[in-house]
PDB file of C-alpha atoms in Angstrom:
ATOM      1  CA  UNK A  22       0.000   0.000   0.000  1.00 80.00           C
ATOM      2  CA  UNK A  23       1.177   3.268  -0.934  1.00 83.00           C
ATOM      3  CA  UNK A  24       1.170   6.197   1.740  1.00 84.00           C
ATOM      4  CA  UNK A  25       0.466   9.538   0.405  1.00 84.00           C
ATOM      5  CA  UNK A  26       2.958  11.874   1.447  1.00 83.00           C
ATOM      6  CA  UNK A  27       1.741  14.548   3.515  1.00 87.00           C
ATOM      7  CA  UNK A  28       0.090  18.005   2.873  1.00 91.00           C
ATOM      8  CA  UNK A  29       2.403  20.435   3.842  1.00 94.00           C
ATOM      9  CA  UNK A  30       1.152  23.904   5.333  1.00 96.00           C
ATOM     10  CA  UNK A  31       0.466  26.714   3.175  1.00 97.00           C
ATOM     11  CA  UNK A  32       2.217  28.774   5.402  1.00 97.00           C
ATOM     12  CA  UNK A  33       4.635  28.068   7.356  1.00 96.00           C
ATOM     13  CA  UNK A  34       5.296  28.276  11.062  1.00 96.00           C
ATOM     14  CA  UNK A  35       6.381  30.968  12.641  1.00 96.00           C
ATOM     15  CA  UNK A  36       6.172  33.572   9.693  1.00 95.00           C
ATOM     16  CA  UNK A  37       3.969  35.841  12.167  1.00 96.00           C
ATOM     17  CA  UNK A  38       5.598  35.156  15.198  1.00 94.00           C
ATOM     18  CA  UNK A  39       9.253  35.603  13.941  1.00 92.00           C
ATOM     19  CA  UNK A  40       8.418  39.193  12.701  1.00 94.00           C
ATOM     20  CA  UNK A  41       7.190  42.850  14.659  1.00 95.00           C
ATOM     21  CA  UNK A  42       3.428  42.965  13.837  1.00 97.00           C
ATOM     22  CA  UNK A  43       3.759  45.320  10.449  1.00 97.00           C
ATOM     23  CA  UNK A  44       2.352  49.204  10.741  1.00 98.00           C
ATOM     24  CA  UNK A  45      -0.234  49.296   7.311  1.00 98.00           C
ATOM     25  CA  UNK A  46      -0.483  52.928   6.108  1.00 97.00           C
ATOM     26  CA  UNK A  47      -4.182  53.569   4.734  1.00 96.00           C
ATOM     27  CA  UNK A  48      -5.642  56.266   2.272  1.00 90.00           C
ATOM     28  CA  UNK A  49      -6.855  59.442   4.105  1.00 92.00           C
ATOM     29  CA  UNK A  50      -3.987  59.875   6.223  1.00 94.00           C
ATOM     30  CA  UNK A  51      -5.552  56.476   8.599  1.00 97.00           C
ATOM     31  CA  UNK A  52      -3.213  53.537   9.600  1.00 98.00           C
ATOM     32  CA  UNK A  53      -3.192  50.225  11.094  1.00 98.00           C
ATOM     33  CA  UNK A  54      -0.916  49.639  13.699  1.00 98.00           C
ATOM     34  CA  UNK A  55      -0.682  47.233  16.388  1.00 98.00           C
ATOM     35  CA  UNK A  56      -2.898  47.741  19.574  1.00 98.00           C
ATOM     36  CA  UNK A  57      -1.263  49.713  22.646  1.00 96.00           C
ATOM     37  CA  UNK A  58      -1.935  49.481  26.518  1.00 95.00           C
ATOM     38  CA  UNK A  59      -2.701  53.367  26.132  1.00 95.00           C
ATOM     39  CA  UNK A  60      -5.574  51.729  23.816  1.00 97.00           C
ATOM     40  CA  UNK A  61      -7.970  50.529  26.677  1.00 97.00           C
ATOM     41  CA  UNK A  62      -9.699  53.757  26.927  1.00 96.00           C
ATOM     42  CA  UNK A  63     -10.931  53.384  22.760  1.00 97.00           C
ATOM     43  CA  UNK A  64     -11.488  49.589  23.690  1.00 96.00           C
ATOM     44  CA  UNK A  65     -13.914  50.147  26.567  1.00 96.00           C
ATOM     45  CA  UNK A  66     -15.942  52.819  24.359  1.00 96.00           C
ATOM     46  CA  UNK A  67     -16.395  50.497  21.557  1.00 96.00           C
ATOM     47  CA  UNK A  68     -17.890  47.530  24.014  1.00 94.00           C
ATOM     48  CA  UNK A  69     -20.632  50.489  24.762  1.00 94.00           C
ATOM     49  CA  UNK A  70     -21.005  51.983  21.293  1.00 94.00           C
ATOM     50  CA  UNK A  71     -24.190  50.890  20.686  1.00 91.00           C
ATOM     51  CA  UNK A  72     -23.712  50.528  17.147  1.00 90.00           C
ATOM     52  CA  UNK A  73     -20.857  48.026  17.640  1.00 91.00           C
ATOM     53  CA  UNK A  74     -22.539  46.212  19.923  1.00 89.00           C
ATOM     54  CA  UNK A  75     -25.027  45.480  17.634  1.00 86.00           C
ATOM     55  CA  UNK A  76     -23.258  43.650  15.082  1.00 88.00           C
ATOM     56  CA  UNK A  77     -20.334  42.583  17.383  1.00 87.00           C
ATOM     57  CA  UNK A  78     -19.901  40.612  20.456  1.00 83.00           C
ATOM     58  CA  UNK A  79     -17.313  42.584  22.332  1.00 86.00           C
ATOM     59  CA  UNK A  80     -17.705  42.996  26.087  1.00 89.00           C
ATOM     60  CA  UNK A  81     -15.445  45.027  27.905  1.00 92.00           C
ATOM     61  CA  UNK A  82     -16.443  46.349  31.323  1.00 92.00           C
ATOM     62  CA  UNK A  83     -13.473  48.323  32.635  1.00 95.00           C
ATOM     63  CA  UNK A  84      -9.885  49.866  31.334  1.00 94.00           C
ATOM     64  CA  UNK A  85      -8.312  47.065  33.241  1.00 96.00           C
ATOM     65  CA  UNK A  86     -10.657  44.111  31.083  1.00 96.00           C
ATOM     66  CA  UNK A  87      -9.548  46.030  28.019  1.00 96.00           C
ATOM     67  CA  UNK A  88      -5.694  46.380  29.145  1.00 97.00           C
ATOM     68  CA  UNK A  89      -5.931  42.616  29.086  1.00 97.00           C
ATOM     69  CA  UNK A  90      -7.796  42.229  26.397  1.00 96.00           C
ATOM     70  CA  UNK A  91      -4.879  44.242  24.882  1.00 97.00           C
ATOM     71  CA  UNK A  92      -2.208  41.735  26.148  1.00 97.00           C
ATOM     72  CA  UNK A  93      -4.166  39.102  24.394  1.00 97.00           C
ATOM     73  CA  UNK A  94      -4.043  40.294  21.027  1.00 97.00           C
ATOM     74  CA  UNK A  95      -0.454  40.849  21.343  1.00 96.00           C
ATOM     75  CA  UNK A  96      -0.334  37.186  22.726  1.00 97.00           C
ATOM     76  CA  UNK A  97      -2.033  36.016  19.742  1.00 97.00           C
ATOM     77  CA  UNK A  98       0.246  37.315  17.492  1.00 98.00           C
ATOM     78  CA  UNK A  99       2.743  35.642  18.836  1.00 97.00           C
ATOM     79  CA  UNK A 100       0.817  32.226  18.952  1.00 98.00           C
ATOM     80  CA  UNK A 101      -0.030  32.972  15.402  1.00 98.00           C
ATOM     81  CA  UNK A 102      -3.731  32.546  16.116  1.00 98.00           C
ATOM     82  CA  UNK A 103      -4.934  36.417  15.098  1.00 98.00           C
ATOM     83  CA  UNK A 104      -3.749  39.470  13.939  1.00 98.00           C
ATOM     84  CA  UNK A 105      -5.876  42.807  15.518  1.00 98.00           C
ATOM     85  CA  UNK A 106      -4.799  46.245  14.144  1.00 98.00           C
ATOM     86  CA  UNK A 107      -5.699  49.221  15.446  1.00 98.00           C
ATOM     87  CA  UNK A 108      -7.052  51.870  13.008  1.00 98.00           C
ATOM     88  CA  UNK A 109      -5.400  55.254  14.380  1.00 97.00           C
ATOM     89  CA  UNK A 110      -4.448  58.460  12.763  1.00 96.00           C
ATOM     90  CA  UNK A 111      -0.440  58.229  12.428  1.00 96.00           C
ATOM     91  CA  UNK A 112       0.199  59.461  16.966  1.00 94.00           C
ATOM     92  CA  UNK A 113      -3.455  59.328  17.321  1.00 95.00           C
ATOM     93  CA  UNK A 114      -6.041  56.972  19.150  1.00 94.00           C
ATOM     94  CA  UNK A 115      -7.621  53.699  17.981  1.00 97.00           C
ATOM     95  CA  UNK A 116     -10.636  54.807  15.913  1.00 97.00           C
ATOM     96  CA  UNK A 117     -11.433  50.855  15.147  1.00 97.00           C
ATOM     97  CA  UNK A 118     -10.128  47.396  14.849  1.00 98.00           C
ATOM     98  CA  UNK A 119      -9.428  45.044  12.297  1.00 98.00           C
ATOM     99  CA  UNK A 120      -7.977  41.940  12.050  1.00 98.00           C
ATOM    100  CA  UNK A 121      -7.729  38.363  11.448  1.00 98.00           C
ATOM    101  CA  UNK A 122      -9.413  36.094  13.901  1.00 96.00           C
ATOM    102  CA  UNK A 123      -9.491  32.135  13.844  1.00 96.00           C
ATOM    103  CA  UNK A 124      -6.083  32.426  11.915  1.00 98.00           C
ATOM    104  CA  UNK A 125      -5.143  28.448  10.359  1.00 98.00           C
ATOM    105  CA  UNK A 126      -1.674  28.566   8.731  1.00 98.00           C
ATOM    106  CA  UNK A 127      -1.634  25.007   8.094  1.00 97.00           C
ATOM    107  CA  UNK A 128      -4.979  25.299   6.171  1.00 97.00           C
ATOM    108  CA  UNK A 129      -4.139  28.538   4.266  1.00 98.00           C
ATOM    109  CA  UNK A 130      -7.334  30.636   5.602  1.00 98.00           C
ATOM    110  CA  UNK A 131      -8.756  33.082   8.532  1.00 98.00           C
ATOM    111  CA  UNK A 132     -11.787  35.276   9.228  1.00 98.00           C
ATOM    112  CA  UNK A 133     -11.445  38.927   9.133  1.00 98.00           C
ATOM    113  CA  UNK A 134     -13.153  41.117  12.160  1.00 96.00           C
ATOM    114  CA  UNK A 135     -13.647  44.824  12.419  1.00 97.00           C
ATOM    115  CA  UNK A 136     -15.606  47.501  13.902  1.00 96.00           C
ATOM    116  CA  UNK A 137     -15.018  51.587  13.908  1.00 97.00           C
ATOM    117  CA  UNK A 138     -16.406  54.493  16.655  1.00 97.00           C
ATOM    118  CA  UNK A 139     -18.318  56.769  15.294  1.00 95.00           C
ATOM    119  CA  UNK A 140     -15.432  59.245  14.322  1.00 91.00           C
ATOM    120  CA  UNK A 141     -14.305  56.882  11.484  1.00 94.00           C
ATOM    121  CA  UNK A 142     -17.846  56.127  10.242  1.00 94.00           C
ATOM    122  CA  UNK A 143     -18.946  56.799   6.739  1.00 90.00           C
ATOM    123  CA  UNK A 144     -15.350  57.953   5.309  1.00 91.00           C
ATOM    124  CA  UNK A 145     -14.424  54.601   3.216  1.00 95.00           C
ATOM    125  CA  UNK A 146     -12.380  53.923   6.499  1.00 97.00           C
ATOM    126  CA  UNK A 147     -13.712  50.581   6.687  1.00 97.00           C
ATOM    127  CA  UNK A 148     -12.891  49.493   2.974  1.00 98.00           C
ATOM    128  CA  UNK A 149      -9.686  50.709   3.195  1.00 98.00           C
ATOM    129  CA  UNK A 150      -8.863  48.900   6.142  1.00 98.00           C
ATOM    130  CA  UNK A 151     -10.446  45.759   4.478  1.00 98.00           C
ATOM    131  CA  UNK A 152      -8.782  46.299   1.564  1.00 98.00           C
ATOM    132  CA  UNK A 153      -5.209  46.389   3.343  1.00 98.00           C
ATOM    133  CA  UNK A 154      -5.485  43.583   5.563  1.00 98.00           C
ATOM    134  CA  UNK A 155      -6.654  41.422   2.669  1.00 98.00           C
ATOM    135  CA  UNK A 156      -3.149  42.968   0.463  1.00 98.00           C
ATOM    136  CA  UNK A 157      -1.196  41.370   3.849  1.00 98.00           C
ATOM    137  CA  UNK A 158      -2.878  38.190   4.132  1.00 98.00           C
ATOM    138  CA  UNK A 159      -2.779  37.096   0.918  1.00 98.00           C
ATOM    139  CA  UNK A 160       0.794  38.628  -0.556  1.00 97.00           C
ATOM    140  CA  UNK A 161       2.614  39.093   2.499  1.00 97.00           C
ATOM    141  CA  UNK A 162       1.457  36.131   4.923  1.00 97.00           C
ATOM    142  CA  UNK A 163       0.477  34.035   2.343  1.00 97.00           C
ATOM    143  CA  UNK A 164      -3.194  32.562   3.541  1.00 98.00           C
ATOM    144  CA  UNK A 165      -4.717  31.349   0.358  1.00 98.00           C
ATOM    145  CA  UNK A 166      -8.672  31.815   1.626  1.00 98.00           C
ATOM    146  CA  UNK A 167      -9.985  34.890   3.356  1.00 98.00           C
ATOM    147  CA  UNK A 168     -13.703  35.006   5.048  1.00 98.00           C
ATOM    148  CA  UNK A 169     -15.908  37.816   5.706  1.00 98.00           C
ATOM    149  CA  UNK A 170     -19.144  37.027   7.879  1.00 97.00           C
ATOM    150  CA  UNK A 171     -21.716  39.257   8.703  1.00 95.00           C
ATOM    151  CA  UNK A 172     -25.588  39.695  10.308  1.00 94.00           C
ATOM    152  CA  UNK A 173     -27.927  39.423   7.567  1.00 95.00           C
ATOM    153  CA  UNK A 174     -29.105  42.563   8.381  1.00 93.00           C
ATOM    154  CA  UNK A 175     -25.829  44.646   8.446  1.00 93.00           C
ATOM    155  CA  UNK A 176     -25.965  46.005   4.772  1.00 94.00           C
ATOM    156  CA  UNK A 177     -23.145  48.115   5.511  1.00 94.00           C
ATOM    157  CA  UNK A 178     -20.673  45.152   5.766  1.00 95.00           C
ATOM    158  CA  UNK A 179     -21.892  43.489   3.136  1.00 96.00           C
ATOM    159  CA  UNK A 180     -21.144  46.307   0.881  1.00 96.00           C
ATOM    160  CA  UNK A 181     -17.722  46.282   2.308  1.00 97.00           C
ATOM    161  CA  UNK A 182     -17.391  42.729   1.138  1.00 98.00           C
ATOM    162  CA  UNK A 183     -18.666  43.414  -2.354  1.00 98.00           C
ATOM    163  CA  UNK A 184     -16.589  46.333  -2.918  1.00 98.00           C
ATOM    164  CA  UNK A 185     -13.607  44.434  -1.190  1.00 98.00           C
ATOM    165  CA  UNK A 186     -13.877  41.868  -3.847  1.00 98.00           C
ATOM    166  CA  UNK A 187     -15.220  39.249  -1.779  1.00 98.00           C
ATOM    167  CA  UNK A 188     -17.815  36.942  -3.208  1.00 98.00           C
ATOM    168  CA  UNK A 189     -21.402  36.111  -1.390  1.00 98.00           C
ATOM    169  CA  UNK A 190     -20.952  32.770  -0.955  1.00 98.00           C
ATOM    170  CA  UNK A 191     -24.019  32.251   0.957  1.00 97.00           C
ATOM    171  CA  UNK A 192     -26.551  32.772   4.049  1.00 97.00           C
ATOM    172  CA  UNK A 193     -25.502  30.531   7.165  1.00 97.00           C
ATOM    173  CA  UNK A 194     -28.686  30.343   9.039  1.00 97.00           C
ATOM    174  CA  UNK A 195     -28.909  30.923  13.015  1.00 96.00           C
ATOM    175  CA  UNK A 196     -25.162  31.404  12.901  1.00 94.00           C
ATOM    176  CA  UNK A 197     -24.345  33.901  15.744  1.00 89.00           C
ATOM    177  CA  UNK A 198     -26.236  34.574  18.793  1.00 89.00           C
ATOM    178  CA  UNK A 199     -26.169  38.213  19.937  1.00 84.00           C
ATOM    179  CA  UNK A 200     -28.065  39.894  22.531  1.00 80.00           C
ATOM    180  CA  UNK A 201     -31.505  40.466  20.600  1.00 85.00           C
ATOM    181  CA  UNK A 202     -31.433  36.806  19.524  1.00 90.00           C
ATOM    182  CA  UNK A 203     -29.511  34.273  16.842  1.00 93.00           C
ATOM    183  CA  UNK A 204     -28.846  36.071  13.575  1.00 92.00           C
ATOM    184  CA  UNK A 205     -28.495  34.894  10.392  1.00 96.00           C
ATOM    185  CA  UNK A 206     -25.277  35.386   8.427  1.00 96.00           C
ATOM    186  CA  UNK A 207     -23.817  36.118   4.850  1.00 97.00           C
ATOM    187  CA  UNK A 208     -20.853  34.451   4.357  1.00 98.00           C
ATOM    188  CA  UNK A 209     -18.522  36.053   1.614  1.00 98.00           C
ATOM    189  CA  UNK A 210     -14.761  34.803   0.931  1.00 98.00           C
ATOM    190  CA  UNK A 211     -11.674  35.508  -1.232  1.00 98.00           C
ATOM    191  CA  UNK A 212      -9.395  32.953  -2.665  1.00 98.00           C
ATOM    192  CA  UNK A 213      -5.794  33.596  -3.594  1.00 94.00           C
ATOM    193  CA  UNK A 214      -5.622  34.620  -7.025  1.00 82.00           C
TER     194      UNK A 214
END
């Protein structure tokens, strides 16, 4: 019997953590840069923006449980499980976040996440950020599938995802449970090349 030889990763191990977390200049004079423990304050007003917490899950009930919070995205870097960016004028504060959660180097893919306080809303912030972070995954990283899941209900992400490039896929039914109740969800992806 013949054994098939063995898949190997489409990215290798430790290409995140053996490198500084890149700062990702954006158009209008925005940027993505890694978080920073001065962050917490932007952190804890997101968790109560109600707007966020619509469409996200983040709970944050103090600066301390987002200075943590903080540590763990720099942790998870390292681990190679996500990469969080906050958007920030160049010296500024985090105006929103962005990232890849659920990060698989082996498999080639990872979900992108990302929210914005109300001083980056409606400026093609959002895009651009998308935009970016897709540019790094794919051509810098090397992750060969890229998803984007939102509510249903959240037209302004899925226009993100359209103009982004990334292709409706389909509707995942009952797929996150928020607050108000289980949502349905549009899943939309982009595949290397």
């Amino acid at each position: 019997m013949i054994t098939p030889a063995p898949i190997p990763p489409v990215v290798p191990a430790g290409r995140m953590a053996g490198a500084e977390q890149p700062v990702l200049a954006l158009p209008g004079g925005w940027e993505l840069r890694p978080w920073q423990p001065g962050d917490a304050g932007a952190l804890l007003a997101a968790s109560q923006d109600p707007a966020i917490r619509l469409w996200n899950r983040l709970v944050v009930n103090s600066a301390a449980e987002a200075a943590e919070r903080i540590e763990r995205m720099q942790q998870r870097w390292r681990a190679e499980l996500s990469a969080m960016w906050a958007i920030a004028r160049p010296g500024g504060e985090a105006a929103g976040l962005i990232g890849w959660g659920d990060i698989d180097l082996a498999g080639g893919s990872a979900e992108i996440v990302y929210w914005l306080l109300p001083a980056a809303r409606g400026a093609g912030v959002a895009l651009g950020a998308t935009e970016r972070v897709t540019r790094w995954a794919l051509d810098d990283l090397g992750l060969h599938r890229l998803r984007l899941c939102h509510a249903v209900t959240n037209t302004a992400s899925c226009r993100v995802a359209d103009k982004a490039g990334y292709a409706l896929e389909g509707t995942m039914r009952s797929a996150l449970l928020h607050a108000d109740g289980w949502h349905d969800q549009h899943l939309h992806a982009l595949v290397q090349d």
